[in-house]
């Protein structure tokens, strides 16, 4: 039964594709970046704030001129020094988003693009990738866990917006995507407008929910904690579609090939790793790690491993401020 596929979605998908997650998907059209808005507009959800003179969501703090050696002395009083003394990096992640943060049933380990980036940060801190304590958090708590000092950073397929930048610091953009729609293969819908008056599922605490509430013609948003819950509702026929960024939809479509991703991107969603607003030295360090991964070709290789064949998700060039 299709509902059984959804109930065991992450397990089945990981077991079938963990070693080769980059099989092409029936997207219903290319996800190009040619129609993206200007760089200063991170998403419609933050459009008002993005016009402020002091907000550019694509500019992050510049990396240090020289990165400290892994396991070596870190700048005195810095978050990195405290993390090194603790002996582990504490990170808020997802375990329900295939390709980005999910638990591989064959190994019991968390895996995906975001998880791989966290392990690279661990390597830069400790000289080894496994000095990480992963804490799974729902989308709605991603900022809260940073403000309450429950984690050092969050790597959770998180869109950079000016509104969020008022509460946390973001790394440079490591992934560009945009919001689209996932529907059953037999659905006649081709765009969000075709779903006027219908129930459309998304996760609570996301920019996707704000976009659905703003949509014209109106749809009826249905919120859940995790994206796999949306897939279950779609398979049960309780919703007509799922709508979020197409990188997340790619994982859902991989778990149920009787669905398809359709329509053009109607938002621009740059993604970043987030840290508490009082730890600028940590976001500079993370940006240094990302800069090294870009220069070595590792970041592109990670995109190819997890997202090759799913759309235009190649890592963008970084933009910095002092």
PDB file of C-alpha atoms in Angstrom:
ATOM      1  CA  UNK A   1       0.000   0.000   0.000  1.00  0.00           C
ATOM      2  CA  UNK A   2       1.186   3.527  -0.696  1.00  0.00           C
ATOM      3  CA  UNK A   3       0.596   4.622   2.896  1.00  0.00           C
ATOM      4  CA  UNK A   4       3.009   1.926   4.032  1.00  0.00           C
ATOM      5  CA  UNK A   5       5.615   3.417   1.710  1.00  0.00           C
ATOM      6  CA  UNK A   6       5.196   6.746   3.451  1.00  0.00           C
ATOM      7  CA  UNK A   7       5.110   5.350   6.960  1.00  0.00           C
ATOM      8  CA  UNK A   8       8.461   3.707   6.299  1.00  0.00           C
ATOM      9  CA  UNK A   9       9.621   6.420   3.894  1.00  0.00           C
ATOM     10  CA  UNK A  10      13.049   7.228   5.236  1.00  0.00           C
ATOM     11  CA  UNK A  11      13.893   3.611   5.977  1.00  0.00           C
ATOM     12  CA  UNK A  12      12.886   2.367   2.556  1.00  0.00           C
ATOM     13  CA  UNK A  13      14.466   5.213   0.646  1.00  0.00           C
ATOM     14  CA  UNK A  14      17.733   5.030   2.549  1.00  0.00           C
ATOM     15  CA  UNK A  15      17.952   1.276   2.222  1.00  0.00           C
ATOM     16  CA  UNK A  16      17.396   1.443  -1.530  1.00  0.00           C
ATOM     17  CA  UNK A  17      19.424   4.512  -2.365  1.00  0.00           C
ATOM     18  CA  UNK A  18      21.865   5.368   0.415  1.00  0.00           C
ATOM     19  CA  UNK A  19      24.834   4.289  -1.691  1.00  0.00           C
ATOM     20  CA  UNK A  20      23.614   6.081  -4.798  1.00  0.00           C
ATOM     21  CA  UNK A  21      21.105   8.837  -3.956  1.00  0.00           C
ATOM     22  CA  UNK A  22      21.436  10.746  -7.196  1.00  0.00           C
ATOM     23  CA  UNK A  23      18.941   9.004  -9.480  1.00  0.00           C
ATOM     24  CA  UNK A  24      17.045  11.476 -11.716  1.00  0.00           C
ATOM     25  CA  UNK A  25      13.533  12.470 -10.671  1.00  0.00           C
ATOM     26  CA  UNK A  26      10.422  13.349 -12.697  1.00  0.00           C
ATOM     27  CA  UNK A  27      10.530  17.046 -11.926  1.00  0.00           C
ATOM     28  CA  UNK A  28       8.130  18.107 -14.629  1.00  0.00           C
ATOM     29  CA  UNK A  29      10.499  20.800 -15.839  1.00  0.00           C
ATOM     30  CA  UNK A  30      13.965  22.208 -15.126  1.00  0.00           C
ATOM     31  CA  UNK A  31      14.653  24.106 -11.922  1.00  0.00           C
ATOM     32  CA  UNK A  32      16.615  26.930 -13.437  1.00  0.00           C
ATOM     33  CA  UNK A  33      17.919  30.032 -11.682  1.00  0.00           C
ATOM     34  CA  UNK A  34      17.369  32.405 -14.592  1.00  0.00           C
ATOM     35  CA  UNK A  35      14.149  33.843 -13.161  1.00  0.00           C
ATOM     36  CA  UNK A  36      15.495  34.396  -9.670  1.00  0.00           C
ATOM     37  CA  UNK A  37      14.986  37.850  -8.151  1.00  0.00           C
ATOM     38  CA  UNK A  38      17.961  40.156  -7.517  1.00  0.00           C
ATOM     39  CA  UNK A  39      20.500  38.958  -4.970  1.00  0.00           C
ATOM     40  CA  UNK A  40      19.276  41.277  -2.212  1.00  0.00           C
ATOM     41  CA  UNK A  41      15.889  39.553  -2.053  1.00  0.00           C
ATOM     42  CA  UNK A  42      16.323  36.301  -0.145  1.00  0.00           C
ATOM     43  CA  UNK A  43      12.626  35.395  -0.329  1.00  0.00           C
ATOM     44  CA  UNK A  44       9.248  37.036  -0.496  1.00  0.00           C
ATOM     45  CA  UNK A  45       8.836  36.223   3.174  1.00  0.00           C
ATOM     46  CA  UNK A  46      11.556  38.734   4.031  1.00  0.00           C
ATOM     47  CA  UNK A  47      11.027  41.193   1.189  1.00  0.00           C
ATOM     48  CA  UNK A  48      10.116  44.093   3.437  1.00  0.00           C
ATOM     49  CA  UNK A  49      13.181  43.695   5.620  1.00  0.00           C
ATOM     50  CA  UNK A  50      15.443  42.944   2.677  1.00  0.00           C
ATOM     51  CA  UNK A  51      15.014  46.502   1.465  1.00  0.00           C
ATOM     52  CA  UNK A  52      16.534  47.859   4.672  1.00  0.00           C
ATOM     53  CA  UNK A  53      19.938  49.419   4.124  1.00  0.00           C
ATOM     54  CA  UNK A  54      21.550  47.232   6.780  1.00  0.00           C
ATOM     55  CA  UNK A  55      20.245  43.887   5.506  1.00  0.00           C
ATOM     56  CA  UNK A  56      21.740  41.831   2.738  1.00  0.00           C
ATOM     57  CA  UNK A  57      20.828  38.183   3.373  1.00  0.00           C
ATOM     58  CA  UNK A  58      23.493  36.918   0.990  1.00  0.00           C
ATOM     59  CA  UNK A  59      26.406  38.601   2.763  1.00  0.00           C
ATOM     60  CA  UNK A  60      27.920  36.758   5.695  1.00  0.00           C
ATOM     61  CA  UNK A  61      30.879  37.608   7.898  1.00  0.00           C
ATOM     62  CA  UNK A  62      34.243  37.229   6.204  1.00  0.00           C
ATOM     63  CA  UNK A  63      36.284  34.133   7.125  1.00  0.00           C
ATOM     64  CA  UNK A  64      39.439  34.619   9.205  1.00  0.00           C
ATOM     65  CA  UNK A  65      42.558  35.506   7.252  1.00  0.00           C
ATOM     66  CA  UNK A  66      44.116  32.315   8.535  1.00  0.00           C
ATOM     67  CA  UNK A  67      42.236  29.316   9.893  1.00  0.00           C
ATOM     68  CA  UNK A  68      43.515  27.770  13.136  1.00  0.00           C
ATOM     69  CA  UNK A  69      44.973  24.273  12.932  1.00  0.00           C
ATOM     70  CA  UNK A  70      42.546  21.419  13.742  1.00  0.00           C
ATOM     71  CA  UNK A  71      42.942  20.395  17.374  1.00  0.00           C
ATOM     72  CA  UNK A  72      45.333  23.255  17.957  1.00  0.00           C
ATOM     73  CA  UNK A  73      44.875  26.413  19.998  1.00  0.00           C
ATOM     74  CA  UNK A  74      41.758  28.353  19.091  1.00  0.00           C
ATOM     75  CA  UNK A  75      41.382  32.118  19.635  1.00  0.00           C
ATOM     76  CA  UNK A  76      41.113  32.852  23.355  1.00  0.00           C
ATOM     77  CA  UNK A  77      37.562  33.256  24.625  1.00  0.00           C
ATOM     78  CA  UNK A  78      36.055  32.080  21.338  1.00  0.00           C
ATOM     79  CA  UNK A  79      33.214  29.622  20.857  1.00  0.00           C
ATOM     80  CA  UNK A  80      35.699  27.340  19.104  1.00  0.00           C
ATOM     81  CA  UNK A  81      37.918  27.274  22.201  1.00  0.00           C
ATOM     82  CA  UNK A  82      34.932  26.309  24.364  1.00  0.00           C
ATOM     83  CA  UNK A  83      33.858  23.605  21.902  1.00  0.00           C
ATOM     84  CA  UNK A  84      37.369  22.183  21.777  1.00  0.00           C
ATOM     85  CA  UNK A  85      37.570  22.132  25.585  1.00  0.00           C
ATOM     86  CA  UNK A  86      34.197  20.365  25.768  1.00  0.00           C
ATOM     87  CA  UNK A  87      35.445  17.719  23.354  1.00  0.00           C
ATOM     88  CA  UNK A  88      32.469  17.731  21.006  1.00  0.00           C
ATOM     89  CA  UNK A  89      30.480  19.969  18.681  1.00  0.00           C
ATOM     90  CA  UNK A  90      26.742  20.085  19.481  1.00  0.00           C
ATOM     91  CA  UNK A  91      24.607  20.544  16.367  1.00  0.00           C
ATOM     92  CA  UNK A  92      20.873  20.845  15.718  1.00  0.00           C
ATOM     93  CA  UNK A  93      19.892  18.788  12.675  1.00  0.00           C
ATOM     94  CA  UNK A  94      16.972  17.067  11.000  1.00  0.00           C
ATOM     95  CA  UNK A  95      16.538  13.297  10.742  1.00  0.00           C
ATOM     96  CA  UNK A  96      13.459  13.322   8.503  1.00  0.00           C
ATOM     97  CA  UNK A  97      14.691  15.024   5.327  1.00  0.00           C
ATOM     98  CA  UNK A  98      16.118  12.518   2.879  1.00  0.00           C
ATOM     99  CA  UNK A  99      19.277  13.737   1.105  1.00  0.00           C
ATOM    100  CA  UNK A 100      19.927  16.404   3.771  1.00  0.00           C
ATOM    101  CA  UNK A 101      19.471  14.979   7.256  1.00  0.00           C
ATOM    102  CA  UNK A 102      18.132  11.436   7.655  1.00  0.00           C
ATOM    103  CA  UNK A 103      19.004   8.252   9.529  1.00  0.00           C
ATOM    104  CA  UNK A 104      20.428   5.512   7.309  1.00  0.00           C
ATOM    105  CA  UNK A 105      18.881   2.229   8.527  1.00  0.00           C
ATOM    106  CA  UNK A 106      21.787   0.171   7.205  1.00  0.00           C
ATOM    107  CA  UNK A 107      24.300   1.977   9.429  1.00  0.00           C
ATOM    108  CA  UNK A 108      22.154   3.671  12.068  1.00  0.00           C
ATOM    109  CA  UNK A 109      24.050   6.878  11.289  1.00  0.00           C
ATOM    110  CA  UNK A 110      22.676  10.241  10.319  1.00  0.00           C
ATOM    111  CA  UNK A 111      23.571  11.106   6.744  1.00  0.00           C
ATOM    112  CA  UNK A 112      22.896  13.652   4.009  1.00  0.00           C
ATOM    113  CA  UNK A 113      24.388  16.903   2.726  1.00  0.00           C
ATOM    114  CA  UNK A 114      23.860  18.883   5.944  1.00  0.00           C
ATOM    115  CA  UNK A 115      25.308  16.042   8.019  1.00  0.00           C
ATOM    116  CA  UNK A 116      28.342  15.850   5.741  1.00  0.00           C
ATOM    117  CA  UNK A 117      28.970  19.581   6.209  1.00  0.00           C
ATOM    118  CA  UNK A 118      28.781  19.207   9.986  1.00  0.00           C
ATOM    119  CA  UNK A 119      31.384  16.445   9.842  1.00  0.00           C
ATOM    120  CA  UNK A 120      33.654  18.738   7.820  1.00  0.00           C
ATOM    121  CA  UNK A 121      33.303  21.400  10.536  1.00  0.00           C
ATOM    122  CA  UNK A 122      34.143  18.771  13.176  1.00  0.00           C
ATOM    123  CA  UNK A 123      37.252  17.854  11.184  1.00  0.00           C
ATOM    124  CA  UNK A 124      38.312  21.502  11.036  1.00  0.00           C
ATOM    125  CA  UNK A 125      37.897  21.780  14.820  1.00  0.00           C
ATOM    126  CA  UNK A 126      39.172  18.441  16.085  1.00  0.00           C
ATOM    127  CA  UNK A 127      41.018  16.865  13.167  1.00  0.00           C
ATOM    128  CA  UNK A 128      38.374  14.117  12.939  1.00  0.00           C
ATOM    129  CA  UNK A 129      34.778  14.063  11.653  1.00  0.00           C
ATOM    130  CA  UNK A 130      33.123  12.187  14.505  1.00  0.00           C
ATOM    131  CA  UNK A 131      33.389  14.619  17.417  1.00  0.00           C
ATOM    132  CA  UNK A 132      29.757  15.667  17.006  1.00  0.00           C
ATOM    133  CA  UNK A 133      26.713  15.365  19.245  1.00  0.00           C
ATOM    134  CA  UNK A 134      23.700  15.523  16.954  1.00  0.00           C
ATOM    135  CA  UNK A 135      20.441  16.828  18.408  1.00  0.00           C
ATOM    136  CA  UNK A 136      17.404  16.407  16.175  1.00  0.00           C
ATOM    137  CA  UNK A 137      15.097  19.428  16.266  1.00  0.00           C
ATOM    138  CA  UNK A 138      11.867  20.243  14.403  1.00  0.00           C
ATOM    139  CA  UNK A 139      11.891  23.112  11.931  1.00  0.00           C
ATOM    140  CA  UNK A 140       9.932  25.384  14.259  1.00  0.00           C
ATOM    141  CA  UNK A 141      12.657  25.189  16.965  1.00  0.00           C
ATOM    142  CA  UNK A 142      15.732  25.840  14.827  1.00  0.00           C
ATOM    143  CA  UNK A 143      16.235  29.382  16.097  1.00  0.00           C
ATOM    144  CA  UNK A 144      15.008  28.668  19.613  1.00  0.00           C
ATOM    145  CA  UNK A 145      17.651  25.993  20.266  1.00  0.00           C
ATOM    146  CA  UNK A 146      20.360  28.501  19.368  1.00  0.00           C
ATOM    147  CA  UNK A 147      18.915  31.251  21.546  1.00  0.00           C
ATOM    148  CA  UNK A 148      18.603  28.853  24.468  1.00  0.00           C
ATOM    149  CA  UNK A 149      22.194  27.631  23.963  1.00  0.00           C
ATOM    150  CA  UNK A 150      21.107  24.025  23.464  1.00  0.00           C
ATOM    151  CA  UNK A 151      23.385  23.698  20.416  1.00  0.00           C
ATOM    152  CA  UNK A 152      26.456  25.388  18.955  1.00  0.00           C
ATOM    153  CA  UNK A 153      25.062  25.578  15.441  1.00  0.00           C
ATOM    154  CA  UNK A 154      22.120  24.452  13.333  1.00  0.00           C
ATOM    155  CA  UNK A 155      22.518  22.662   9.979  1.00  0.00           C
ATOM    156  CA  UNK A 156      18.929  21.956   8.997  1.00  0.00           C
ATOM    157  CA  UNK A 157      18.210  22.972   5.376  1.00  0.00           C
ATOM    158  CA  UNK A 158      17.554  26.494   6.662  1.00  0.00           C
ATOM    159  CA  UNK A 159      16.657  29.425   4.408  1.00  0.00           C
ATOM    160  CA  UNK A 160      18.514  32.678   5.091  1.00  0.00           C
ATOM    161  CA  UNK A 161      16.084  35.575   5.566  1.00  0.00           C
ATOM    162  CA  UNK A 162      16.451  39.072   6.946  1.00  0.00           C
ATOM    163  CA  UNK A 163      13.826  38.312   9.582  1.00  0.00           C
ATOM    164  CA  UNK A 164      15.834  35.364  10.857  1.00  0.00           C
ATOM    165  CA  UNK A 165      19.044  37.398  10.667  1.00  0.00           C
ATOM    166  CA  UNK A 166      17.637  39.610  13.420  1.00  0.00           C
ATOM    167  CA  UNK A 167      17.971  36.626  15.781  1.00  0.00           C
ATOM    168  CA  UNK A 168      20.839  34.445  14.500  1.00  0.00           C
ATOM    169  CA  UNK A 169      23.938  34.638  12.311  1.00  0.00           C
ATOM    170  CA  UNK A 170      24.125  32.723   9.053  1.00  0.00           C
ATOM    171  CA  UNK A 171      27.047  31.302   7.147  1.00  0.00           C
ATOM    172  CA  UNK A 172      27.627  32.050   3.501  1.00  0.00           C
ATOM    173  CA  UNK A 173      25.051  30.552   1.146  1.00  0.00           C
ATOM    174  CA  UNK A 174      25.912  26.899   0.473  1.00  0.00           C
ATOM    175  CA  UNK A 175      22.772  25.926  -1.475  1.00  0.00           C
ATOM    176  CA  UNK A 176      20.237  27.783  -3.623  1.00  0.00           C
ATOM    177  CA  UNK A 177      16.767  26.378  -4.179  1.00  0.00           C
ATOM    178  CA  UNK A 178      13.192  27.599  -4.527  1.00  0.00           C
ATOM    179  CA  UNK A 179       9.685  26.661  -3.484  1.00  0.00           C
ATOM    180  CA  UNK A 180       7.699  24.375  -5.794  1.00  0.00           C
ATOM    181  CA  UNK A 181       4.886  21.830  -5.503  1.00  0.00           C
ATOM    182  CA  UNK A 182       4.793  18.040  -5.098  1.00  0.00           C
ATOM    183  CA  UNK A 183       1.633  16.291  -6.299  1.00  0.00           C
ATOM    184  CA  UNK A 184       0.530  12.705  -7.082  1.00  0.00           C
ATOM    185  CA  UNK A 185       1.479  11.610 -10.582  1.00  0.00           C
ATOM    186  CA  UNK A 186      -2.198  11.562 -11.615  1.00  0.00           C
ATOM    187  CA  UNK A 187      -2.890  15.101 -10.392  1.00  0.00           C
ATOM    188  CA  UNK A 188      -3.769  17.644 -13.114  1.00  0.00           C
ATOM    189  CA  UNK A 189      -2.133  20.455 -11.090  1.00  0.00           C
ATOM    190  CA  UNK A 190       0.880  22.090 -12.700  1.00  0.00           C
ATOM    191  CA  UNK A 191       1.384  25.140 -10.478  1.00  0.00           C
ATOM    192  CA  UNK A 192       0.389  26.342  -7.023  1.00  0.00           C
ATOM    193  CA  UNK A 193      -2.374  28.424  -8.642  1.00  0.00           C
ATOM    194  CA  UNK A 194      -4.017  25.202  -9.844  1.00  0.00           C
ATOM    195  CA  UNK A 195      -4.475  24.227  -6.188  1.00  0.00           C
ATOM    196  CA  UNK A 196      -6.690  27.194  -5.256  1.00  0.00           C
ATOM    197  CA  UNK A 197      -8.963  26.270  -2.366  1.00  0.00           C
ATOM    198  CA  UNK A 198      -7.201  22.909  -1.885  1.00  0.00           C
ATOM    199  CA  UNK A 199      -5.300  21.620   1.167  1.00  0.00           C
ATOM    200  CA  UNK A 200      -1.528  21.930   0.747  1.00  0.00           C
ATOM    201  CA  UNK A 201       0.885  20.506   3.315  1.00  0.00           C
ATOM    202  CA  UNK A 202       4.020  22.174   4.658  1.00  0.00           C
ATOM    203  CA  UNK A 203       6.089  22.126   7.848  1.00  0.00           C
ATOM    204  CA  UNK A 204       5.471  24.472  10.745  1.00  0.00           C
ATOM    205  CA  UNK A 205       8.085  27.169  11.340  1.00  0.00           C
ATOM    206  CA  UNK A 206       9.265  27.370   7.717  1.00  0.00           C
ATOM    207  CA  UNK A 207       9.383  30.085   5.078  1.00  0.00           C
ATOM    208  CA  UNK A 208       7.250  27.760   2.945  1.00  0.00           C
ATOM    209  CA  UNK A 209       4.314  28.202   5.334  1.00  0.00           C
ATOM    210  CA  UNK A 210       4.568  31.989   5.051  1.00  0.00           C
ATOM    211  CA  UNK A 211       4.505  31.697   1.254  1.00  0.00           C
ATOM    212  CA  UNK A 212       1.416  29.471   1.292  1.00  0.00           C
ATOM    213  CA  UNK A 213      -0.405  31.901   3.565  1.00  0.00           C
ATOM    214  CA  UNK A 214       0.482  34.707   1.151  1.00  0.00           C
ATOM    215  CA  UNK A 215      -0.500  32.797  -1.989  1.00  0.00           C
ATOM    216  CA  UNK A 216      -3.027  34.244  -4.439  1.00  0.00           C
ATOM    217  CA  UNK A 217      -5.298  32.540  -5.299  1.00  0.00           C
ATOM    218  CA  UNK A 218      -5.519  31.150  -1.790  1.00  0.00           C
ATOM    219  CA  UNK A 219      -4.754  27.590  -0.782  1.00  0.00           C
ATOM    220  CA  UNK A 220      -5.473  26.003   2.597  1.00  0.00           C
ATOM    221  CA  UNK A 221      -2.155  25.353   4.389  1.00  0.00           C
ATOM    222  CA  UNK A 222      -1.921  22.209   6.515  1.00  0.00           C
ATOM    223  CA  UNK A 223       1.052  22.151   8.892  1.00  0.00           C
ATOM    224  CA  UNK A 224       2.973  19.185  10.301  1.00  0.00           C
ATOM    225  CA  UNK A 225       6.190  18.781  12.294  1.00  0.00           C
ATOM    226  CA  UNK A 226       8.207  16.824   9.714  1.00  0.00           C
ATOM    227  CA  UNK A 227       8.235  16.567   5.931  1.00  0.00           C
ATOM    228  CA  UNK A 228       7.599  12.825   5.904  1.00  0.00           C
ATOM    229  CA  UNK A 229       4.292  13.569   7.661  1.00  0.00           C
ATOM    230  CA  UNK A 230       3.343  15.609   4.600  1.00  0.00           C
ATOM    231  CA  UNK A 231       4.111  12.642   2.369  1.00  0.00           C
ATOM    232  CA  UNK A 232       1.838  10.424   4.463  1.00  0.00           C
ATOM    233  CA  UNK A 233      -1.012  12.931   4.187  1.00  0.00           C
ATOM    234  CA  UNK A 234      -0.490  13.184   0.422  1.00  0.00           C
ATOM    235  CA  UNK A 235      -0.613   9.415   0.029  1.00  0.00           C
ATOM    236  CA  UNK A 236      -3.746   9.172   2.159  1.00  0.00           C
ATOM    237  CA  UNK A 237      -5.413  11.799  -0.009  1.00  0.00           C
ATOM    238  CA  UNK A 238      -5.819  14.157   2.947  1.00  0.00           C
ATOM    239  CA  UNK A 239      -3.953  16.925   1.078  1.00  0.00           C
ATOM    240  CA  UNK A 240      -3.736  17.729  -2.606  1.00  0.00           C
ATOM    241  CA  UNK A 241      -0.070  18.665  -2.592  1.00  0.00           C
ATOM    242  CA  UNK A 242       3.078  19.384  -0.594  1.00  0.00           C
ATOM    243  CA  UNK A 243       4.887  22.675  -1.066  1.00  0.00           C
ATOM    244  CA  UNK A 244       8.351  23.642   0.087  1.00  0.00           C
ATOM    245  CA  UNK A 245      11.810  24.160  -1.388  1.00  0.00           C
ATOM    246  CA  UNK A 246      12.544  21.794  -4.229  1.00  0.00           C
ATOM    247  CA  UNK A 247      15.635  20.377  -2.543  1.00  0.00           C
ATOM    248  CA  UNK A 248      13.364  18.999   0.215  1.00  0.00           C
ATOM    249  CA  UNK A 249      10.743  17.913  -2.329  1.00  0.00           C
ATOM    250  CA  UNK A 250      13.457  15.969  -4.159  1.00  0.00           C
ATOM    251  CA  UNK A 251      13.879  13.737  -1.124  1.00  0.00           C
ATOM    252  CA  UNK A 252      10.127  13.192  -0.796  1.00  0.00           C
ATOM    253  CA  UNK A 253       9.798  12.346  -4.486  1.00  0.00           C
ATOM    254  CA  UNK A 254      12.663   9.871  -4.176  1.00  0.00           C
ATOM    255  CA  UNK A 255      10.758   8.145  -1.386  1.00  0.00           C
ATOM    256  CA  UNK A 256       7.571   7.868  -3.449  1.00  0.00           C
ATOM    257  CA  UNK A 257       8.129   7.760  -7.226  1.00  0.00           C
ATOM    258  CA  UNK A 258       4.357   7.933  -7.814  1.00  0.00           C
ATOM    259  CA  UNK A 259       4.656  11.653  -7.046  1.00  0.00           C
ATOM    260  CA  UNK A 260       6.117  14.418  -9.170  1.00  0.00           C
ATOM    261  CA  UNK A 261       7.513  17.904  -8.629  1.00  0.00           C
ATOM    262  CA  UNK A 262       5.852  20.458 -10.842  1.00  0.00           C
ATOM    263  CA  UNK A 263       5.737  24.139 -11.709  1.00  0.00           C
ATOM    264  CA  UNK A 264       8.445  26.793 -11.662  1.00  0.00           C
ATOM    265  CA  UNK A 265      10.204  28.021  -8.545  1.00  0.00           C
ATOM    266  CA  UNK A 266       8.194  30.876  -7.069  1.00  0.00           C
ATOM    267  CA  UNK A 267      10.660  31.863  -4.326  1.00  0.00           C
ATOM    268  CA  UNK A 268      14.421  32.218  -4.049  1.00  0.00           C
ATOM    269  CA  UNK A 269      15.840  30.315  -1.056  1.00  0.00           C
ATOM    270  CA  UNK A 270      19.525  30.636  -0.131  1.00  0.00           C
ATOM    271  CA  UNK A 271      20.567  28.207   2.605  1.00  0.00           C
ATOM    272  CA  UNK A 272      22.996  28.707   5.464  1.00  0.00           C
ATOM    273  CA  UNK A 273      24.304  27.172   8.664  1.00  0.00           C
ATOM    274  CA  UNK A 274      23.126  29.188  11.676  1.00  0.00           C
ATOM    275  CA  UNK A 275      24.797  30.098  14.980  1.00  0.00           C
ATOM    276  CA  UNK A 276      23.807  32.286  17.925  1.00  0.00           C
ATOM    277  CA  UNK A 277      23.986  36.010  17.233  1.00  0.00           C
ATOM    278  CA  UNK A 278      26.651  36.545  19.909  1.00  0.00           C
ATOM    279  CA  UNK A 279      29.142  34.135  18.283  1.00  0.00           C
ATOM    280  CA  UNK A 280      30.451  35.994  15.212  1.00  0.00           C
ATOM    281  CA  UNK A 281      33.831  34.271  15.531  1.00  0.00           C
ATOM    282  CA  UNK A 282      32.104  30.901  15.110  1.00  0.00           C
ATOM    283  CA  UNK A 283      30.285  31.920  11.924  1.00  0.00           C
ATOM    284  CA  UNK A 284      33.589  33.274  10.557  1.00  0.00           C
ATOM    285  CA  UNK A 285      35.159  29.890  11.338  1.00  0.00           C
ATOM    286  CA  UNK A 286      32.303  28.043   9.605  1.00  0.00           C
ATOM    287  CA  UNK A 287      32.707  30.346   6.605  1.00  0.00           C
ATOM    288  CA  UNK A 288      36.401  29.483   6.569  1.00  0.00           C
ATOM    289  CA  UNK A 289      35.508  25.789   6.440  1.00  0.00           C
ATOM    290  CA  UNK A 290      33.043  26.384   3.601  1.00  0.00           C
ATOM    291  CA  UNK A 291      35.628  28.501   1.739  1.00  0.00           C
ATOM    292  CA  UNK A 292      38.158  25.662   1.974  1.00  0.00           C
ATOM    293  CA  UNK A 293      35.534  23.167   0.766  1.00  0.00           C
ATOM    294  CA  UNK A 294      34.756  25.388  -2.209  1.00  0.00           C
ATOM    295  CA  UNK A 295      38.425  25.868  -3.087  1.00  0.00           C
ATOM    296  CA  UNK A 296      39.199  22.145  -2.882  1.00  0.00           C
ATOM    297  CA  UNK A 297      36.145  21.140  -4.921  1.00  0.00           C
ATOM    298  CA  UNK A 298      34.757  19.166  -1.971  1.00  0.00           C
ATOM    299  CA  UNK A 299      31.600  21.253  -1.661  1.00  0.00           C
ATOM    300  CA  UNK A 300      30.761  20.702  -5.303  1.00  0.00           C
ATOM    301  CA  UNK A 301      31.503  16.988  -4.922  1.00  0.00           C
ATOM    302  CA  UNK A 302      29.089  16.806  -1.967  1.00  0.00           C
ATOM    303  CA  UNK A 303      26.404  18.508  -4.047  1.00  0.00           C
ATOM    304  CA  UNK A 304      27.027  16.003  -6.828  1.00  0.00           C
ATOM    305  CA  UNK A 305      26.855  13.069  -4.412  1.00  0.00           C
ATOM    306  CA  UNK A 306      23.582  14.051  -2.789  1.00  0.00           C
ATOM    307  CA  UNK A 307      21.822  16.176  -5.413  1.00  0.00           C
ATOM    308  CA  UNK A 308      23.268  15.296  -8.805  1.00  0.00           C
ATOM    309  CA  UNK A 309      20.395  14.644 -11.195  1.00  0.00           C
ATOM    310  CA  UNK A 310      17.801  16.352  -8.990  1.00  0.00           C
ATOM    311  CA  UNK A 311      18.075  19.906 -10.315  1.00  0.00           C
ATOM    312  CA  UNK A 312      20.273  23.005 -10.316  1.00  0.00           C
ATOM    313  CA  UNK A 313      21.689  22.949  -6.785  1.00  0.00           C
ATOM    314  CA  UNK A 314      25.359  23.679  -7.383  1.00  0.00           C
ATOM    315  CA  UNK A 315      26.998  25.692  -4.592  1.00  0.00           C
ATOM    316  CA  UNK A 316      26.858  29.442  -5.207  1.00  0.00           C
ATOM    317  CA  UNK A 317      29.812  31.763  -4.843  1.00  0.00           C
ATOM    318  CA  UNK A 318      30.075  33.332  -1.367  1.00  0.00           C
ATOM    319  CA  UNK A 319      29.512  36.990  -0.613  1.00  0.00           C
ATOM    320  CA  UNK A 320      30.961  38.589   2.509  1.00  0.00           C
ATOM    321  CA  UNK A 321      30.883  41.638   4.731  1.00  0.00           C
ATOM    322  CA  UNK A 322      33.463  42.708   7.299  1.00  0.00           C
TER     323      UNK A 322
END
